[in-house]
Coordinates of C-alpha atoms in Angstrom, one line a residue:
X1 CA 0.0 0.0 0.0
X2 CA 3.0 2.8 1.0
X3 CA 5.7 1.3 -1.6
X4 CA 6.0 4.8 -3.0
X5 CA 7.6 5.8 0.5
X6 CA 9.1 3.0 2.1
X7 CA 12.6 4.7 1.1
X8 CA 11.4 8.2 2.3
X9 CA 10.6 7.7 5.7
X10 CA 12.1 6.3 9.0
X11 CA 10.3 2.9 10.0
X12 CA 8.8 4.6 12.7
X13 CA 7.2 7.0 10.6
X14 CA 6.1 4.5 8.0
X15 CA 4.5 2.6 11.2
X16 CA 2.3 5.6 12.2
X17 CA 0.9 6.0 8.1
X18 CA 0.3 2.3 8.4
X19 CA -1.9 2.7 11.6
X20 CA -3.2 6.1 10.5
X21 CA -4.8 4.1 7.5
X22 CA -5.9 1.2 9.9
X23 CA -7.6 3.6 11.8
X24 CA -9.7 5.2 8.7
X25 CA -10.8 2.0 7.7
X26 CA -11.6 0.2 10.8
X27 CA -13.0 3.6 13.1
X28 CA -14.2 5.0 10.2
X29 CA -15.5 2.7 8.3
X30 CA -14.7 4.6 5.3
X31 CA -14.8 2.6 1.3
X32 CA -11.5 1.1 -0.4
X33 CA -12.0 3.4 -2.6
X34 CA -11.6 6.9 -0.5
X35 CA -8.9 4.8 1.4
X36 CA -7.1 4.4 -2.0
X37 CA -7.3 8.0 -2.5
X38 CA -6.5 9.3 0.4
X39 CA -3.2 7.2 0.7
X40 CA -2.5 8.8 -2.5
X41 CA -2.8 12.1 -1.2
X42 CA -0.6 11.9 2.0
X43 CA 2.0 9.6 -0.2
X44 CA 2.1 12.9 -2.7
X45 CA 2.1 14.9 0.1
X46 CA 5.5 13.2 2.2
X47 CA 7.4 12.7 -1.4
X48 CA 7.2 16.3 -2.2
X49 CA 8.6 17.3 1.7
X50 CA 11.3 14.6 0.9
X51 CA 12.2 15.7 -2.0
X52 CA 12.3 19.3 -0.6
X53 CA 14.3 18.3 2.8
X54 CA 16.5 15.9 0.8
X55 CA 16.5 13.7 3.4
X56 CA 14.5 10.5 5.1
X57 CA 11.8 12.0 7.1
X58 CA 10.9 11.5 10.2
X59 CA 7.9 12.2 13.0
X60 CA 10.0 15.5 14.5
X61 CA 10.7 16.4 10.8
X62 CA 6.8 16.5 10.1
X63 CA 6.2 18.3 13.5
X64 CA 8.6 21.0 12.7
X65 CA 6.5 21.9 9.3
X66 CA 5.9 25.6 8.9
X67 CA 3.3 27.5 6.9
X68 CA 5.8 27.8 4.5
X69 CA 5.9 24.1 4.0
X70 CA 2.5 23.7 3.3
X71 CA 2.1 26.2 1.2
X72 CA 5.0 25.1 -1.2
X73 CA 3.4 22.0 -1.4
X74 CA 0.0 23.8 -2.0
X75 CA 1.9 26.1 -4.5
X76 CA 3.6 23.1 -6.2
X77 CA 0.0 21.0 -6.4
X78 CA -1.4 24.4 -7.9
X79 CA 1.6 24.9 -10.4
X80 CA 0.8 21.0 -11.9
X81 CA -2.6 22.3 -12.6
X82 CA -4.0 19.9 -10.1
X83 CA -7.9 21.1 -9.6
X84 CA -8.9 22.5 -6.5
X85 CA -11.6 19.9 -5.4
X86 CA -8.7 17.6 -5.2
X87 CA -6.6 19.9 -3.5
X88 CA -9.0 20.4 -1.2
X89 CA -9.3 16.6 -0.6
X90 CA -5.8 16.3 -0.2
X91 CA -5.4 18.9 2.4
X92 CA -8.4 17.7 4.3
X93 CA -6.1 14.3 4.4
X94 CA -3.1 15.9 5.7
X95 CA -4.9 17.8 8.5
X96 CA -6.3 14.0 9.5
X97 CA -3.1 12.4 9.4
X98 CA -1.9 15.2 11.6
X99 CA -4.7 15.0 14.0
X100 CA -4.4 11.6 14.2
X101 CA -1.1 12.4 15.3
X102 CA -1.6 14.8 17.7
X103 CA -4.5 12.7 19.2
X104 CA -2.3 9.9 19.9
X105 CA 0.3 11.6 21.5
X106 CA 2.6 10.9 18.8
X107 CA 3.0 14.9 18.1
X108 CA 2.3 17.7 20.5
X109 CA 2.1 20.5 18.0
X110 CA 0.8 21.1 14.3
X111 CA -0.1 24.5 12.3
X112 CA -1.8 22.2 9.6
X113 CA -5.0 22.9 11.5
X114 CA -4.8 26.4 10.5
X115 CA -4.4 25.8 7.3
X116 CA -7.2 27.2 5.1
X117 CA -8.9 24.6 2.3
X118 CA -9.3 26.3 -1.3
X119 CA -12.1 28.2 -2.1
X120 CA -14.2 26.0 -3.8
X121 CA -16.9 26.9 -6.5
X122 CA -20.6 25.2 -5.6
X123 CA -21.3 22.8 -8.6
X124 CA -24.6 21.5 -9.2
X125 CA -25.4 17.8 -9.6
X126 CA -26.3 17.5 -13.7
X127 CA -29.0 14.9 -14.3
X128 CA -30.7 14.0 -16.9
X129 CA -34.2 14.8 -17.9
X130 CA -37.4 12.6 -17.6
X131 CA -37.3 12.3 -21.0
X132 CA -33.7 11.6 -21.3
X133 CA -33.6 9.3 -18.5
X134 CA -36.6 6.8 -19.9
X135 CA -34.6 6.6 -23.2
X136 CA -31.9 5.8 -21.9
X137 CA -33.2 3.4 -19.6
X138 CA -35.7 1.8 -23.0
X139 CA -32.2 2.1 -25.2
X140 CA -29.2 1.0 -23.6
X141 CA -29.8 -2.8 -24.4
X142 CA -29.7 -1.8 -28.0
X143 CA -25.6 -1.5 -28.3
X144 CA -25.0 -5.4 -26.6
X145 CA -24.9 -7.9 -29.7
X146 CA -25.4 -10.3 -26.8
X147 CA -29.1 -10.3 -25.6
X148 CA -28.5 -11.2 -21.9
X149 CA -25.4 -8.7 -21.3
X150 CA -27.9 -5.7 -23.0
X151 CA -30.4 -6.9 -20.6
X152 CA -28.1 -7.0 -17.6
X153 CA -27.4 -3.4 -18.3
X154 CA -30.8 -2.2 -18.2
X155 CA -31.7 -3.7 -15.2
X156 CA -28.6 -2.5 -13.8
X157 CA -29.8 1.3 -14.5
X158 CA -32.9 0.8 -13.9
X159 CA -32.1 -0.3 -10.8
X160 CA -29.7 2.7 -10.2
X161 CA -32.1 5.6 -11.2
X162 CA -35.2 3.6 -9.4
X163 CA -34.0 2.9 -6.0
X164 CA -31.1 6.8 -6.6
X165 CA -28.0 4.1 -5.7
X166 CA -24.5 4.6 -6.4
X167 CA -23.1 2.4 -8.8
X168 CA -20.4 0.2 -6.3
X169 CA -23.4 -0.4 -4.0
X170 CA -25.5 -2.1 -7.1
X171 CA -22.9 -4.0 -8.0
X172 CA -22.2 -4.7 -4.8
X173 CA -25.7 -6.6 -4.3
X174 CA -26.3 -11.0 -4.5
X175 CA -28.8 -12.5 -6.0
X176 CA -30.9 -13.0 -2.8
X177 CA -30.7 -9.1 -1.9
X178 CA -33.8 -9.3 -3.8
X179 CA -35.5 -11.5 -1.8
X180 CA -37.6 -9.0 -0.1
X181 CA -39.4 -5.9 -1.9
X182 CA -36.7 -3.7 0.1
X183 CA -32.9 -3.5 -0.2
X184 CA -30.7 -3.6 2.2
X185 CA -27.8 -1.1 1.1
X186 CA -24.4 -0.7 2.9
X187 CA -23.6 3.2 1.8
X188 CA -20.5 5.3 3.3
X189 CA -19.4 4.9 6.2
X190 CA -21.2 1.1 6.2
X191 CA -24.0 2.9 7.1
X192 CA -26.6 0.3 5.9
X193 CA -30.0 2.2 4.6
X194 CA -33.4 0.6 3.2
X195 CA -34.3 1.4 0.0
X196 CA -37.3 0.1 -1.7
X197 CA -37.4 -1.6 -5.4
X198 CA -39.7 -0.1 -7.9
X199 CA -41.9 -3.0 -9.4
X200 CA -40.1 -2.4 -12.8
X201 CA -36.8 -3.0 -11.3
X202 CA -37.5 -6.3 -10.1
X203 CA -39.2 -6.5 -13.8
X204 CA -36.0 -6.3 -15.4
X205 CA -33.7 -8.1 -13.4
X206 CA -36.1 -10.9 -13.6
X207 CA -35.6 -11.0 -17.3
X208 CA -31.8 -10.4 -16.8
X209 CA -31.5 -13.4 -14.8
X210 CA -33.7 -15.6 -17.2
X211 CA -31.5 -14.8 -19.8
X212 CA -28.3 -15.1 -18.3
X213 CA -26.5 -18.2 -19.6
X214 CA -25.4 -19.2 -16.4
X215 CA -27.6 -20.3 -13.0
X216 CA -27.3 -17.4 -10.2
X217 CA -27.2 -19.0 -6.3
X218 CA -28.5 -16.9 -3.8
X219 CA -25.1 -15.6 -2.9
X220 CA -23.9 -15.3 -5.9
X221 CA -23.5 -11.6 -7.5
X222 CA -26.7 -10.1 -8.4
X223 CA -24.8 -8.4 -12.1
X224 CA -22.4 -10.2 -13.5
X225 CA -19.9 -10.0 -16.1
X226 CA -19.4 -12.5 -19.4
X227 CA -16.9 -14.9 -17.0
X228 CA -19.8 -15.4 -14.3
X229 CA -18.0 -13.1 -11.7
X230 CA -18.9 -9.8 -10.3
X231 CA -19.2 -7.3 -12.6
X232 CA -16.8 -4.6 -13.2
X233 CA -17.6 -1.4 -12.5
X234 CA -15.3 -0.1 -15.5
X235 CA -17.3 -2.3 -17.8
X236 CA -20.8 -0.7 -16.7
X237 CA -19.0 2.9 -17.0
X238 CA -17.9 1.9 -20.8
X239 CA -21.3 0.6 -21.9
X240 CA -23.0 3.6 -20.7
X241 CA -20.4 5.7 -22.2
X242 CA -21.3 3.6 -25.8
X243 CA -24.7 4.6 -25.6
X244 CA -24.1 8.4 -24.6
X245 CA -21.7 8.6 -27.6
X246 CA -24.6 7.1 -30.0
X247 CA -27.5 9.0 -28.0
X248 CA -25.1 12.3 -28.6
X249 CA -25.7 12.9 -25.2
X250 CA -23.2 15.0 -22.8
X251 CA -20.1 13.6 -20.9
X252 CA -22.0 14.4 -17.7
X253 CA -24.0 11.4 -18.7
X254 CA -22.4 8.7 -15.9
X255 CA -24.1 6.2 -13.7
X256 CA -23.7 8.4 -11.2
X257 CA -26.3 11.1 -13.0
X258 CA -28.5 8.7 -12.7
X259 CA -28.6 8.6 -8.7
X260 CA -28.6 12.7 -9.1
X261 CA -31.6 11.7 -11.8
X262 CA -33.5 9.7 -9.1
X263 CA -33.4 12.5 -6.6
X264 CA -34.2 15.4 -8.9
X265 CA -37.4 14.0 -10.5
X266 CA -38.6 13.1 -7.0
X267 CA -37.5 16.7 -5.6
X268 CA -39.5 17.8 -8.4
X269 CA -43.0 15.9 -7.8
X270 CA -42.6 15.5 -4.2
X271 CA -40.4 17.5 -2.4
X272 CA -40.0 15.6 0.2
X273 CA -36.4 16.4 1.2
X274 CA -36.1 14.1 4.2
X275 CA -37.1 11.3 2.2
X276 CA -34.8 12.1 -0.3
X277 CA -31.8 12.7 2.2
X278 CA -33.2 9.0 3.7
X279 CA -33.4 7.2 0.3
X280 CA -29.7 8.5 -0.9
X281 CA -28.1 7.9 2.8
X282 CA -26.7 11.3 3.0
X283 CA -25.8 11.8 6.5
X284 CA -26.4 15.4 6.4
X285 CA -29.5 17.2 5.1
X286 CA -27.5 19.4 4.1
X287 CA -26.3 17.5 1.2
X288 CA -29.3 16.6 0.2
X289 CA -30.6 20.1 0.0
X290 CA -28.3 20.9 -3.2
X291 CA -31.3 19.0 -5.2
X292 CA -33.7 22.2 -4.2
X293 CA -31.3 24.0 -6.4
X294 CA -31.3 21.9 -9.1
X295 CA -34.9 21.5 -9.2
X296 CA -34.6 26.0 -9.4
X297 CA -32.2 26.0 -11.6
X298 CA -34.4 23.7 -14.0
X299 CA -37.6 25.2 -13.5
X300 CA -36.2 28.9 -14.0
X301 CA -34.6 27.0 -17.7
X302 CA -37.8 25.9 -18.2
X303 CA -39.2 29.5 -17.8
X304 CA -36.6 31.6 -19.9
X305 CA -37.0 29.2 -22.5
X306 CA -40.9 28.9 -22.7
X307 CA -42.1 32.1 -21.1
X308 CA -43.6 34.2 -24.1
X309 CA -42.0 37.5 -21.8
X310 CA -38.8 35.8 -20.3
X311 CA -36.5 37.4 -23.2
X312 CA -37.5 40.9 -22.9
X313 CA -36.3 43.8 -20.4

């Protein structure tokens, strides 16, 4: 996991990013996928003060960091036209791994803490319309020349857009997940949520399974791939990609859009933000809320476009 640095740092140092990371997954339950990325941060973040100190580093090395040193590294991350958001990330790792510290007793001092994150702009979630969505959803079978791998897909989107899930806790699922009219989802955090399935969901999958050349146990992986194991999360992003490139539709167009999809139409005809935040398994309602503003931002579209009076002063 820490190759990169093994020859940067002092083995006592290497043991505290070892248990730093132990910690993040274990107490915090958080996904092999943020853990990936965050490793990647701090590992970016300790080459470029090696490389700068020319030296191994060590725990009163990192505790003797100044301003200065941060924002070299900030300035250097800038200068490689690294994007904000992920500078932002990245920062938000260091100040852990130096809390983590400090909380410990492994430090006793660190100005990371007053570090300030990059001012970020607010971006909107861009999902696709009714319209765009039910195509989509009635299409995407259409570019498999294999009849059971096009129907795999649309059940597999339908089930994302239906029940707003993210696309590693669909393919996540086993066969038997659907035993029940409601799912039992393990989000962020392994925070597990229930989540009911649309009629036409179960429709689909049905007719996924029935085709599927081989015979799916009950533990067995709910989607999977043309060698019978799990699916591949890369292979559902490449077939959606296909059918946006044939559908000319925008790059925004991701299985993600379609959970952003799910909970715009429903902010739209229900409103019902709790449910929403609920559904989704945002821990914050705050996060949630964003899809108030993309139902405004839609409806005031709709407006300028349509409204006889909307172009005029």
């Amino acid at each position: 996991m820490f190759e990169v640095i093994k020859t940067l740092v002092d083995s006592d140092l290497l043991i505290h990013v070892e248990s730093w990371y132990q910690w993040q997954k274990d107490v915090k339950g958080l996904s092999i996928h943020t853990l990936e990325a965050y490793s990647l941060d701090l590992q970016q973040f300790i080459v470029f003060q090696s490389s700068h100190s020319g030296d191994v580093l060590t725990l009163a090395f990192l505790e003797s960091l100044v301003l200065r040193d941060y924002r070299a590294w900030l300035s250097y991350r800038q200068n490689r036209n690294y994007n904000q958001r992920s500078t932002a990330r990245a920062l938000s790792v260091i100040k852990s791994f130096f809390h983590y510290l400090k909380k410990h007793g492994y430090i006793q001092t660190s100005v990371a803490s007053t570090m300030r994150s990059p001012r970020l702009k607010r971006t909107l979630p861009r999902p696709l319309s009714v319209s765009q969505s039910q195509n989509a959803l009635d299409q995407i079978h259409e570019i498999s020349d294999v009849a059971w791998v096009g129907a795999r897909d649309k059940a597999l989107f339908t089930l994302i857009y239906g029940c707003g899930l993210r696309l590693g806790e669909a393919l996540s699922l086993s066969v038997e997940s659907l035993s029940s009219e409601v799912l039992t989802i393990k989000g962020k955090g392994n925070k597990q949520r229930l989540v009911p399935v649309l009629p036409i969901a179960r429709e689909e999958i049905s007719k996924y399974l029935a085709q599927a050349p081989i015979v799916l146990g009950p533990k067995d992986p709910l989607f999977v791939g043309t060698q019978g194991k799990r699916l591949n999360p890369g292979v559902a992003q490449r077939q959606l990609r296909r059918y946006r490139l044939l559908a000319g539709l925008p790059d925004s167009v991701t299985p993600h859009a379609f959970r952003h999809s799910c909970a715009t139409h429903l902010m739209s005809s229900s409103g019902d933000l709790r449910g929403i935040q609920e559904l989704l398994g945002h821990a914050s309602l705050s996060t949630t809320q964003i899809y108030t503003h993309v139902d405004k931002d839609n409806i005031m579209k709709a407006y300028n476009s349509a409204h006889p009076r909307a172009g005029k002063k």
